[in-house]
Amino acid sequence: MSTSTTASDRASAEFWFDPLCPWAWMTSRWMGEVQKVRDVDVTWSVMSLSVLNQDRDLSEDYDALMDRGWGPVRVVIAARRDHGDEIVKPLYDEIGARIHHEKMEFGDAVAGALAALDLPADLADAARTTEYDEELRASHQRAINLVGDDVGTPVVAVDGVAFFGPVVTPAPKGEAAGLLWDGCVLVARTPGFYELKRSRTEGPIFDTED
């Protein structure tokens, strides 16, 4: 009997991220590990903490972060419009590595990411215009419609069910990543299940080998 995987056996997932969020970055590294040990195809999409927190009463520092946070997501949307869906994940990887590993300012991270992927430098201009905001808000809203607006990024949807998170550090690897995936999908598919949570005791632990 053949043990090869058919198209019908593969799961289809969508992963919504904001490049500025360190926890979404951790979860995206986990998602990459999941793909090594589970048959799942992932579509990468943008949501925005700046959109989520617009008009909310925020601290001065967080409000300033949200003002700057429009830039990277706008650039990703602009790149997708010009170069297709396949550019989204590589661009996220390049921007995220610079923001979270190299601690670069958002503008410098975007410029470096564009250069690394041989994308036009003038895509960075999208950070300073509202031209792409309708597409950005639509992508964001698709995630919110699935999980509600009392969560943040990331959001993962798989075969018709969606959840916020998982928030995890460091990102599990190998079969540990697969088992966490199995558990997340299992609880998300349970009718009436809404939340499992405990207080975080550590910040994001980045694997610089990614």
PDB file of C-alpha atoms in Angstrom, residues 5-6 9-13 30-42 158-159 173-186 189:
ATOM      1  CA  THR A   5       0.724  12.018   0.556  1.00  0.00           C
ATOM      2  CA  THR A   6      -2.051  13.068  -1.819  1.00  0.00           C
ATOM      3  CA  ASP A   9      -4.331  14.587   2.690  1.00  0.00           C
ATOM      4  CA  ARG A  10      -2.623  17.961   3.006  1.00  0.00           C
ATOM      5  CA  ALA A  11      -3.927  20.656   5.333  1.00  0.00           C
ATOM      6  CA  SER A  12      -4.277  24.220   4.100  1.00  0.00           C
ATOM      7  CA  ALA A  13      -3.414  26.973   6.562  1.00  0.00           C
ATOM      8  CA  TRP A  30       7.421  27.448  14.626  1.00  0.00           C
ATOM      9  CA  MET A  31       5.151  27.315  11.572  1.00  0.00           C
ATOM     10  CA  GLY A  32       8.190  26.763   9.389  1.00  0.00           C
ATOM     11  CA  GLU A  33       9.189  23.848  11.587  1.00  0.00           C
ATOM     12  CA  VAL A  34       5.662  22.435  11.389  1.00  0.00           C
ATOM     13  CA  GLN A  35       5.900  22.343   7.615  1.00  0.00           C
ATOM     14  CA  LYS A  36       8.945  20.084   7.896  1.00  0.00           C
ATOM     15  CA  VAL A  37       7.075  17.410   9.868  1.00  0.00           C
ATOM     16  CA  ARG A  38       3.410  17.817   8.892  1.00  0.00           C
ATOM     17  CA  ASP A  39       1.717  17.960   5.496  1.00  0.00           C
ATOM     18  CA  VAL A  40       0.467  21.528   5.536  1.00  0.00           C
ATOM     19  CA  ASP A  41       0.530  24.268   2.917  1.00  0.00           C
ATOM     20  CA  VAL A  42       0.665  27.807   4.304  1.00  0.00           C
ATOM     21  CA  VAL A 158      -6.548  25.750   9.118  1.00  0.00           C
ATOM     22  CA  ASP A 159      -9.265  23.899   7.239  1.00  0.00           C
ATOM     23  CA  LYS A 173      11.514  22.238  16.452  1.00  0.00           C
ATOM     24  CA  GLY A 174      11.130  18.844  14.857  1.00  0.00           C
ATOM     25  CA  GLU A 175       8.426  16.562  16.157  1.00  0.00           C
ATOM     26  CA  ALA A 176       7.841  18.886  19.125  1.00  0.00           C
ATOM     27  CA  ALA A 177       6.669  21.507  16.630  1.00  0.00           C
ATOM     28  CA  GLY A 178       4.403  18.944  15.002  1.00  0.00           C
ATOM     29  CA  LEU A 179       2.861  17.877  18.283  1.00  0.00           C
ATOM     30  CA  LEU A 180       2.084  21.478  19.219  1.00  0.00           C
ATOM     31  CA  TRP A 181       0.451  21.908  15.820  1.00  0.00           C
ATOM     32  CA  ASP A 182      -1.639  18.787  16.368  1.00  0.00           C
ATOM     33  CA  GLY A 183      -2.777  20.097  19.738  1.00  0.00           C
ATOM     34  CA  CYS A 184      -3.634  23.577  18.460  1.00  0.00           C
ATOM     35  CA  VAL A 185      -5.707  22.184  15.615  1.00  0.00           C
ATOM     36  CA  LEU A 186      -7.418  19.713  17.947  1.00  0.00           C
ATOM     37  CA  ARG A 189     -11.806  22.216  16.206  1.00  0.00           C
TER      38      ARG A 189
END
